[in-house]
PDB file of C-alpha atoms in Angstrom:
ATOM      1  CA  UNK A   1      24.348-131.801 -67.259  1.00 90.00           C
ATOM      2  CA  UNK A   2      25.553-128.451 -65.977  1.00 95.00           C
ATOM      3  CA  UNK A   3      22.951-126.343 -64.216  1.00 97.00           C
ATOM      4  CA  UNK A   4      23.151-122.714 -63.138  1.00 98.00           C
ATOM      5  CA  UNK A   5      20.758-120.826 -60.878  1.00 98.00           C
ATOM      6  CA  UNK A   6      20.746-117.105 -60.140  1.00 98.00           C
ATOM      7  CA  UNK A   7      19.606-115.754 -56.783  1.00 98.00           C
ATOM      8  CA  UNK A   8      19.356-112.333 -55.216  1.00 97.00           C
ATOM      9  CA  UNK A   9      17.042-109.387 -54.584  1.00 97.00           C
ATOM     10  CA  UNK A  10      14.586-108.479 -57.299  1.00 97.00           C
ATOM     11  CA  UNK A  11      14.424-104.829 -56.262  1.00 98.00           C
ATOM     12  CA  UNK A  12      17.327-102.482 -55.645  1.00 98.00           C
ATOM     13  CA  UNK A  13      17.195 -98.790 -54.806  1.00 98.00           C
ATOM     14  CA  UNK A  14      18.975 -96.228 -56.982  1.00 98.00           C
ATOM     15  CA  UNK A  15      22.606 -95.558 -55.968  1.00 98.00           C
ATOM     16  CA  UNK A  16      22.788 -98.870 -54.100  1.00 98.00           C
ATOM     17  CA  UNK A  17      24.656-102.053 -55.055  1.00 98.00           C
ATOM     18  CA  UNK A  18      23.061-104.876 -56.999  1.00 98.00           C
ATOM     19  CA  UNK A  19      24.230-108.305 -55.804  1.00 98.00           C
ATOM     20  CA  UNK A  20      23.487-111.611 -57.474  1.00 98.00           C
ATOM     21  CA  UNK A  21      24.841-115.101 -56.951  1.00 98.00           C
ATOM     22  CA  UNK A  22      24.965-117.973 -59.410  1.00 98.00           C
ATOM     23  CA  UNK A  23      25.082-121.508 -58.035  1.00 98.00           C
ATOM     24  CA  UNK A  24      26.656-124.097 -60.311  1.00 98.00           C
ATOM     25  CA  UNK A  25      25.750-127.781 -60.133  1.00 97.00           C
ATOM     26  CA  UNK A  26      26.311-130.850 -62.256  1.00 95.00           C
ATOM     27  CA  UNK A  27      29.977-130.124 -62.790  1.00 93.00           C
ATOM     28  CA  UNK A  28      33.002-128.445 -61.274  1.00 94.00           C
ATOM     29  CA  UNK A  29      33.366-124.687 -61.148  1.00 96.00           C
ATOM     30  CA  UNK A  30      37.136-125.229 -60.975  1.00 96.00           C
ATOM     31  CA  UNK A  31      37.485-126.665 -64.475  1.00 92.00           C
ATOM     32  CA  UNK A  32      40.334-125.093 -66.425  1.00 92.00           C
ATOM     33  CA  UNK A  33      38.263-125.155 -69.604  1.00 92.00           C
ATOM     34  CA  UNK A  34      35.549-122.765 -68.542  1.00 96.00           C
ATOM     35  CA  UNK A  35      35.003-119.209 -67.497  1.00 96.00           C
ATOM     36  CA  UNK A  36      31.818-118.094 -65.749  1.00 97.00           C
ATOM     37  CA  UNK A  37      29.962-115.100 -67.040  1.00 97.00           C
ATOM     38  CA  UNK A  38      27.203-112.581 -66.520  1.00 98.00           C
ATOM     39  CA  UNK A  39      25.005-111.139 -69.272  1.00 98.00           C
ATOM     40  CA  UNK A  40      22.032-108.837 -68.894  1.00 98.00           C
ATOM     41  CA  UNK A  41      18.993-107.974 -70.967  1.00 98.00           C
ATOM     42  CA  UNK A  42      16.873-104.875 -70.324  1.00 98.00           C
ATOM     43  CA  UNK A  43      13.150-105.521 -70.795  1.00 97.00           C
ATOM     44  CA  UNK A  44      12.329-105.794 -74.483  1.00 96.00           C
ATOM     45  CA  UNK A  45      15.931-105.176 -75.545  1.00 98.00           C
ATOM     46  CA  UNK A  46      19.040-107.082 -76.584  1.00 98.00           C
ATOM     47  CA  UNK A  47      21.856-108.799 -74.739  1.00 98.00           C
ATOM     48  CA  UNK A  48      24.751-107.022 -73.043  1.00 98.00           C
ATOM     49  CA  UNK A  49      27.851-108.806 -71.824  1.00 98.00           C
ATOM     50  CA  UNK A  50      28.950-107.823 -68.318  1.00 98.00           C
ATOM     51  CA  UNK A  51      32.034-109.958 -67.734  1.00 98.00           C
ATOM     52  CA  UNK A  52      33.661-113.399 -67.437  1.00 97.00           C
ATOM     53  CA  UNK A  53      35.624-114.903 -64.556  1.00 96.00           C
ATOM     54  CA  UNK A  54      37.908-117.916 -64.279  1.00 95.00           C
ATOM     55  CA  UNK A  55      37.980-119.783 -60.983  1.00 95.00           C
ATOM     56  CA  UNK A  56      41.660-118.799 -60.682  1.00 93.00           C
ATOM     57  CA  UNK A  57      40.524-115.188 -60.396  1.00 92.00           C
ATOM     58  CA  UNK A  58      41.271-113.931 -63.895  1.00 93.00           C
ATOM     59  CA  UNK A  59      38.415-111.695 -64.984  1.00 94.00           C
ATOM     60  CA  UNK A  60      37.405-109.726 -68.036  1.00 95.00           C
ATOM     61  CA  UNK A  61      34.859-106.950 -67.817  1.00 97.00           C
ATOM     62  CA  UNK A  62      32.885-104.808 -70.209  1.00 97.00           C
ATOM     63  CA  UNK A  63      34.682-101.435 -70.172  1.00 97.00           C
ATOM     64  CA  UNK A  64      31.333 -99.647 -70.119  1.00 97.00           C
ATOM     65  CA  UNK A  65      30.613-101.191 -66.694  1.00 97.00           C
ATOM     66  CA  UNK A  66      34.090-101.925 -65.398  1.00 95.00           C
ATOM     67  CA  UNK A  67      34.232 -99.106 -62.865  1.00 96.00           C
ATOM     68  CA  UNK A  68      31.085-100.429 -61.171  1.00 98.00           C
ATOM     69  CA  UNK A  69      31.370-104.217 -61.573  1.00 98.00           C
ATOM     70  CA  UNK A  70      33.003-106.945 -59.532  1.00 97.00           C
ATOM     71  CA  UNK A  71      32.670-110.644 -60.327  1.00 97.00           C
ATOM     72  CA  UNK A  72      34.008-113.062 -57.752  1.00 97.00           C
ATOM     73  CA  UNK A  73      34.022-116.804 -57.104  1.00 97.00           C
ATOM     74  CA  UNK A  74      33.561-118.990 -54.049  1.00 96.00           C
ATOM     75  CA  UNK A  75      34.784-122.419 -55.090  1.00 96.00           C
ATOM     76  CA  UNK A  76      33.835-123.998 -51.748  1.00 96.00           C
ATOM     77  CA  UNK A  77      30.189-123.224 -52.462  1.00 97.00           C
ATOM     78  CA  UNK A  78      30.424-123.692 -56.234  1.00 97.00           C
ATOM     79  CA  UNK A  79      29.149-120.165 -56.692  1.00 97.00           C
ATOM     80  CA  UNK A  80      30.158-117.005 -58.479  1.00 98.00           C
ATOM     81  CA  UNK A  81      28.764-113.580 -57.822  1.00 98.00           C
ATOM     82  CA  UNK A  82      28.078-110.236 -59.450  1.00 98.00           C
ATOM     83  CA  UNK A  83      28.174-106.877 -57.729  1.00 98.00           C
ATOM     84  CA  UNK A  84      27.156-103.744 -59.619  1.00 98.00           C
ATOM     85  CA  UNK A  85      27.463-100.509 -57.678  1.00 98.00           C
ATOM     86  CA  UNK A  86      25.742 -97.131 -57.973  1.00 98.00           C
ATOM     87  CA  UNK A  87      22.818 -98.534 -59.906  1.00 98.00           C
ATOM     88  CA  UNK A  88      20.276 -96.435 -61.794  1.00 98.00           C
ATOM     89  CA  UNK A  89      17.055 -97.255 -63.596  1.00 98.00           C
ATOM     90  CA  UNK A  90      19.166 -98.032 -66.680  1.00 98.00           C
ATOM     91  CA  UNK A  91      20.469-101.113 -64.857  1.00 98.00           C
ATOM     92  CA  UNK A  92      16.995-102.633 -64.695  1.00 98.00           C
ATOM     93  CA  UNK A  93      17.298-105.910 -66.586  1.00 98.00           C
ATOM     94  CA  UNK A  94      17.112-109.660 -66.503  1.00 98.00           C
ATOM     95  CA  UNK A  95      20.526-110.824 -65.359  1.00 98.00           C
ATOM     96  CA  UNK A  96      21.784-114.178 -66.597  1.00 98.00           C
ATOM     97  CA  UNK A  97      24.721-116.226 -65.420  1.00 98.00           C
ATOM     98  CA  UNK A  98      26.299-118.606 -67.886  1.00 98.00           C
ATOM     99  CA  UNK A  99      29.156-120.996 -68.445  1.00 98.00           C
ATOM    100  CA  UNK A 100      31.727-119.811 -70.981  1.00 97.00           C
ATOM    101  CA  UNK A 101      33.557-122.208 -73.246  1.00 95.00           C
ATOM    102  CA  UNK A 102      36.502-119.942 -73.781  1.00 88.00           C
ATOM    103  CA  UNK A 103      38.516-119.763 -76.991  1.00 83.00           C
ATOM    104  CA  UNK A 104      40.861-116.908 -76.303  1.00 82.00           C
ATOM    105  CA  UNK A 105      41.464-114.235 -73.688  1.00 86.00           C
ATOM    106  CA  UNK A 106      38.680-115.539 -71.504  1.00 87.00           C
ATOM    107  CA  UNK A 107      36.026-114.917 -74.126  1.00 92.00           C
ATOM    108  CA  UNK A 108      33.835-117.568 -75.672  1.00 93.00           C
ATOM    109  CA  UNK A 109      30.442-119.081 -76.281  1.00 96.00           C
ATOM    110  CA  UNK A 110      27.969-119.309 -73.430  1.00 97.00           C
ATOM    111  CA  UNK A 111      26.718-122.866 -73.523  1.00 97.00           C
ATOM    112  CA  UNK A 112      24.789-123.235 -70.274  1.00 98.00           C
ATOM    113  CA  UNK A 113      22.628-120.459 -68.821  1.00 98.00           C
ATOM    114  CA  UNK A 114      20.659-119.817 -65.692  1.00 98.00           C
ATOM    115  CA  UNK A 115      16.973-119.062 -66.067  1.00 98.00           C
ATOM    116  CA  UNK A 116      17.570-115.358 -65.452  1.00 98.00           C
ATOM    117  CA  UNK A 117      16.815-113.019 -62.569  1.00 98.00           C
ATOM    118  CA  UNK A 118      14.855-109.812 -63.090  1.00 98.00           C
ATOM    119  CA  UNK A 119      16.328-106.941 -61.118  1.00 98.00           C
ATOM    120  CA  UNK A 120      14.389-103.694 -60.983  1.00 98.00           C
ATOM    121  CA  UNK A 121      16.057-100.495 -59.857  1.00 98.00           C
ATOM    122  CA  UNK A 122      13.479 -98.280 -58.225  1.00 97.00           C
ATOM    123  CA  UNK A 123      12.923 -96.333 -55.036  1.00 96.00           C
TER     124      UNK A 123
ATOM    125  CA  UNK B   1      34.121-102.062 -79.317  1.00 97.00           C
ATOM    126  CA  UNK B   2      33.256-104.294 -82.257  1.00 98.00           C
ATOM    127  CA  UNK B   3      29.759-103.547 -83.512  1.00 98.00           C
ATOM    128  CA  UNK B   4      27.619-106.452 -84.700  1.00 98.00           C
ATOM    129  CA  UNK B   5      24.809-105.667 -87.119  1.00 98.00           C
ATOM    130  CA  UNK B   6      22.168-108.234 -87.958  1.00 98.00           C
ATOM    131  CA  UNK B   7      19.805-108.168 -90.896  1.00 98.00           C
ATOM    132  CA  UNK B   8      16.959-108.271 -91.182  1.00 98.00           C
ATOM    133  CA  UNK B   9      15.687-107.122 -87.780  1.00 98.00           C
ATOM    134  CA  UNK B  10      12.607-109.250 -88.301  1.00 98.00           C
ATOM    135  CA  UNK B  11      11.168-111.588 -90.863  1.00 97.00           C
ATOM    136  CA  UNK B  12       8.036-113.607 -91.447  1.00 97.00           C
ATOM    137  CA  UNK B  13       8.281-117.138 -92.724  1.00 97.00           C
ATOM    138  CA  UNK B  14       6.279-120.310 -93.056  1.00 96.00           C
ATOM    139  CA  UNK B  15       6.914-123.792 -91.777  1.00 96.00           C
ATOM    140  CA  UNK B  16       9.174-125.556 -94.238  1.00 96.00           C
ATOM    141  CA  UNK B  17      10.849-122.362 -95.475  1.00 97.00           C
ATOM    142  CA  UNK B  18      14.574-121.782 -95.670  1.00 97.00           C
ATOM    143  CA  UNK B  19      15.568-118.733 -93.644  1.00 98.00           C
ATOM    144  CA  UNK B  20      18.843-116.803 -93.770  1.00 98.00           C
ATOM    145  CA  UNK B  21      20.008-114.277 -91.170  1.00 98.00           C
ATOM    146  CA  UNK B  22      23.105-112.176 -91.734  1.00 98.00           C
ATOM    147  CA  UNK B  23      25.508-110.765 -89.161  1.00 98.00           C
ATOM    148  CA  UNK B  24      28.174-108.223 -90.055  1.00 98.00           C
ATOM    149  CA  UNK B  25      31.058-107.210 -87.777  1.00 98.00           C
ATOM    150  CA  UNK B  26      32.551-103.712 -87.816  1.00 98.00           C
ATOM    151  CA  UNK B  27      36.020-105.292 -88.124  1.00 98.00           C
ATOM    152  CA  UNK B  28      37.384-108.747 -88.746  1.00 98.00           C
ATOM    153  CA  UNK B  29      36.601-111.262 -86.009  1.00 97.00           C
ATOM    154  CA  UNK B  30      38.154-114.282 -87.725  1.00 96.00           C
ATOM    155  CA  UNK B  31      35.815-117.198 -86.951  1.00 95.00           C
ATOM    156  CA  UNK B  32      34.862-116.118 -83.423  1.00 96.00           C
ATOM    157  CA  UNK B  33      31.160-115.848 -84.040  1.00 97.00           C
ATOM    158  CA  UNK B  34      28.365-117.630 -82.182  1.00 98.00           C
ATOM    159  CA  UNK B  35      24.603-117.791 -82.734  1.00 98.00           C
ATOM    160  CA  UNK B  36      21.900-118.034 -80.082  1.00 98.00           C
ATOM    161  CA  UNK B  37      18.165-118.630 -80.161  1.00 98.00           C
ATOM    162  CA  UNK B  38      15.949-116.995 -77.565  1.00 98.00           C
ATOM    163  CA  UNK B  39      12.277-117.625 -76.926  1.00 98.00           C
ATOM    164  CA  UNK B  40      10.107-115.234 -74.865  1.00 97.00           C
ATOM    165  CA  UNK B  41      10.800-115.443 -71.148  1.00 97.00           C
ATOM    166  CA  UNK B  42      13.675-117.882 -71.621  1.00 98.00           C
ATOM    167  CA  UNK B  43      17.434-117.702 -71.550  1.00 98.00           C
ATOM    168  CA  UNK B  44      19.280-117.733 -74.864  1.00 98.00           C
ATOM    169  CA  UNK B  45      20.260-121.134 -76.204  1.00 98.00           C
ATOM    170  CA  UNK B  46      23.600-121.645 -77.955  1.00 98.00           C
ATOM    171  CA  UNK B  47      23.133-122.972 -81.493  1.00 98.00           C
ATOM    172  CA  UNK B  48      26.485-122.527 -83.218  1.00 98.00           C
ATOM    173  CA  UNK B  49      29.989-121.591 -82.058  1.00 97.00           C
ATOM    174  CA  UNK B  50      33.116-120.549 -83.955  1.00 96.00           C
ATOM    175  CA  UNK B  51      31.060-119.741 -87.044  1.00 97.00           C
ATOM    176  CA  UNK B  52      29.995-123.201 -88.132  1.00 98.00           C
ATOM    177  CA  UNK B  53      30.203-125.696 -85.278  1.00 97.00           C
ATOM    178  CA  UNK B  54      26.839-127.069 -84.226  1.00 98.00           C
ATOM    179  CA  UNK B  55      26.305-127.190 -80.472  1.00 97.00           C
ATOM    180  CA  UNK B  56      25.460-130.633 -79.127  1.00 97.00           C
ATOM    181  CA  UNK B  57      21.742-131.375 -79.323  1.00 97.00           C
ATOM    182  CA  UNK B  58      20.969-128.683 -81.897  1.00 98.00           C
ATOM    183  CA  UNK B  59      19.171-129.954 -85.021  1.00 98.00           C
ATOM    184  CA  UNK B  60      21.204-130.162 -88.198  1.00 98.00           C
ATOM    185  CA  UNK B  61      18.798-127.833 -90.029  1.00 98.00           C
ATOM    186  CA  UNK B  62      20.763-125.001 -88.383  1.00 98.00           C
ATOM    187  CA  UNK B  63      23.977-124.153 -90.225  1.00 98.00           C
ATOM    188  CA  UNK B  64      26.458-121.311 -89.909  1.00 98.00           C
ATOM    189  CA  UNK B  65      29.018-119.945 -92.315  1.00 98.00           C
ATOM    190  CA  UNK B  66      31.301-116.999 -92.970  1.00 97.00           C
ATOM    191  CA  UNK B  67      34.572-115.522 -91.822  1.00 93.00           C
ATOM    192  CA  UNK B  68      36.162-112.154 -91.254  1.00 96.00           C
ATOM    193  CA  UNK B  69      33.287-109.696 -91.117  1.00 98.00           C
ATOM    194  CA  UNK B  70      30.328-111.433 -92.762  1.00 98.00           C
ATOM    195  CA  UNK B  71      28.459-114.372 -91.306  1.00 98.00           C
ATOM    196  CA  UNK B  72      25.249-116.228 -91.981  1.00 98.00           C
ATOM    197  CA  UNK B  73      22.864-118.417 -90.018  1.00 98.00           C
ATOM    198  CA  UNK B  74      20.647-120.580 -92.180  1.00 98.00           C
ATOM    199  CA  UNK B  75      17.645-122.526 -90.965  1.00 98.00           C
ATOM    200  CA  UNK B  76      16.508-125.127 -93.469  1.00 96.00           C
ATOM    201  CA  UNK B  77      13.006-126.534 -93.333  1.00 94.00           C
ATOM    202  CA  UNK B  78      11.774-124.123 -90.651  1.00 97.00           C
ATOM    203  CA  UNK B  79       9.891-125.865 -87.864  1.00 96.00           C
ATOM    204  CA  UNK B  80       7.203-124.438 -85.518  1.00 95.00           C
ATOM    205  CA  UNK B  81       9.660-124.484 -82.608  1.00 96.00           C
ATOM    206  CA  UNK B  82      12.104-122.287 -84.564  1.00 97.00           C
ATOM    207  CA  UNK B  83       9.973-119.157 -84.285  1.00 94.00           C
ATOM    208  CA  UNK B  84      12.108-117.082 -81.937  1.00 98.00           C
ATOM    209  CA  UNK B  85      14.673-114.286 -81.815  1.00 98.00           C
ATOM    210  CA  UNK B  86      18.210-115.010 -82.972  1.00 98.00           C
ATOM    211  CA  UNK B  87      21.371-113.231 -81.842  1.00 98.00           C
ATOM    212  CA  UNK B  88      24.904-113.319 -83.125  1.00 98.00           C
ATOM    213  CA  UNK B  89      27.831-112.720 -80.759  1.00 98.00           C
ATOM    214  CA  UNK B  90      31.502-112.002 -81.363  1.00 97.00           C
ATOM    215  CA  UNK B  91      34.114-113.372 -78.998  1.00 96.00           C
ATOM    216  CA  UNK B  92      37.178-112.158 -80.871  1.00 96.00           C
ATOM    217  CA  UNK B  93      37.956-109.277 -78.555  1.00 95.00           C
ATOM    218  CA  UNK B  94      36.605-107.766 -75.375  1.00 94.00           C
ATOM    219  CA  UNK B  95      33.971-106.684 -74.832  1.00 96.00           C
ATOM    220  CA  UNK B  96      31.949-109.563 -76.198  1.00 97.00           C
ATOM    221  CA  UNK B  97      29.196-107.947 -78.234  1.00 98.00           C
ATOM    222  CA  UNK B  98      25.897-109.153 -79.585  1.00 98.00           C
ATOM    223  CA  UNK B  99      23.864-108.221 -82.601  1.00 98.00           C
ATOM    224  CA  UNK B 100      20.561-106.482 -82.005  1.00 98.00           C
ATOM    225  CA  UNK B 101      18.596-109.641 -82.767  1.00 98.00           C
ATOM    226  CA  UNK B 102      16.442-110.981 -85.585  1.00 98.00           C
ATOM    227  CA  UNK B 103      12.890-111.966 -84.764  1.00 98.00           C
ATOM    228  CA  UNK B 104      11.505-114.813 -86.855  1.00 98.00           C
ATOM    229  CA  UNK B 105       7.741-115.033 -86.727  1.00 95.00           C
ATOM    230  CA  UNK B 106       5.001-116.894 -88.496  1.00 88.00           C
ATOM    231  CA  UNK B 107       3.769-115.597 -91.832  1.00 87.00           C
TER     232      UNK B 107
END
């Protein structure tokens, strides 16, 4: 049973960089069949896809965030990470990591999720 | 970006009812449509992928159908644990996009 767990600061100041890590257990992060993704959900609102990453380094990002987002992987620790720069209050959200069963071009269904990490952007 | 529009935004139903939620894409997405269920304070849970394939462990009362631009999630014999918010998601082209959600609550 795959398990994912987000970790990172719950409070980030405006203009700084949000950093979160997702630790994967119960299976290999280096499987060819999966990408690893980040999705966020502002309080009381819907879901927004941030991006997906394959352990090989291939990544797909949401164009609306692409200039500020980096997703990376550390296979030795079975972790992947999200960095979002120049944050504002609009980036306040619950951030989820998830496994992606990809169908094409690195996109697919998210079948295992972390429990979510609330990140508040405030001074 | 492909826009996903769900209808209705909310509905009230009773245990045992049959519920239908519709998702419309702004352009054809073939069969690359997934459905998720989300309960308050919890992560979304994958119900159906590629339009009609039931995720392992999901009850058979959940069914999906459609193709192209119009898709449907049907819940037969609604159970108390099914009261939640449901989202559709397209994975045909980047960026992945989600519908705005449909909240199913108790009548």
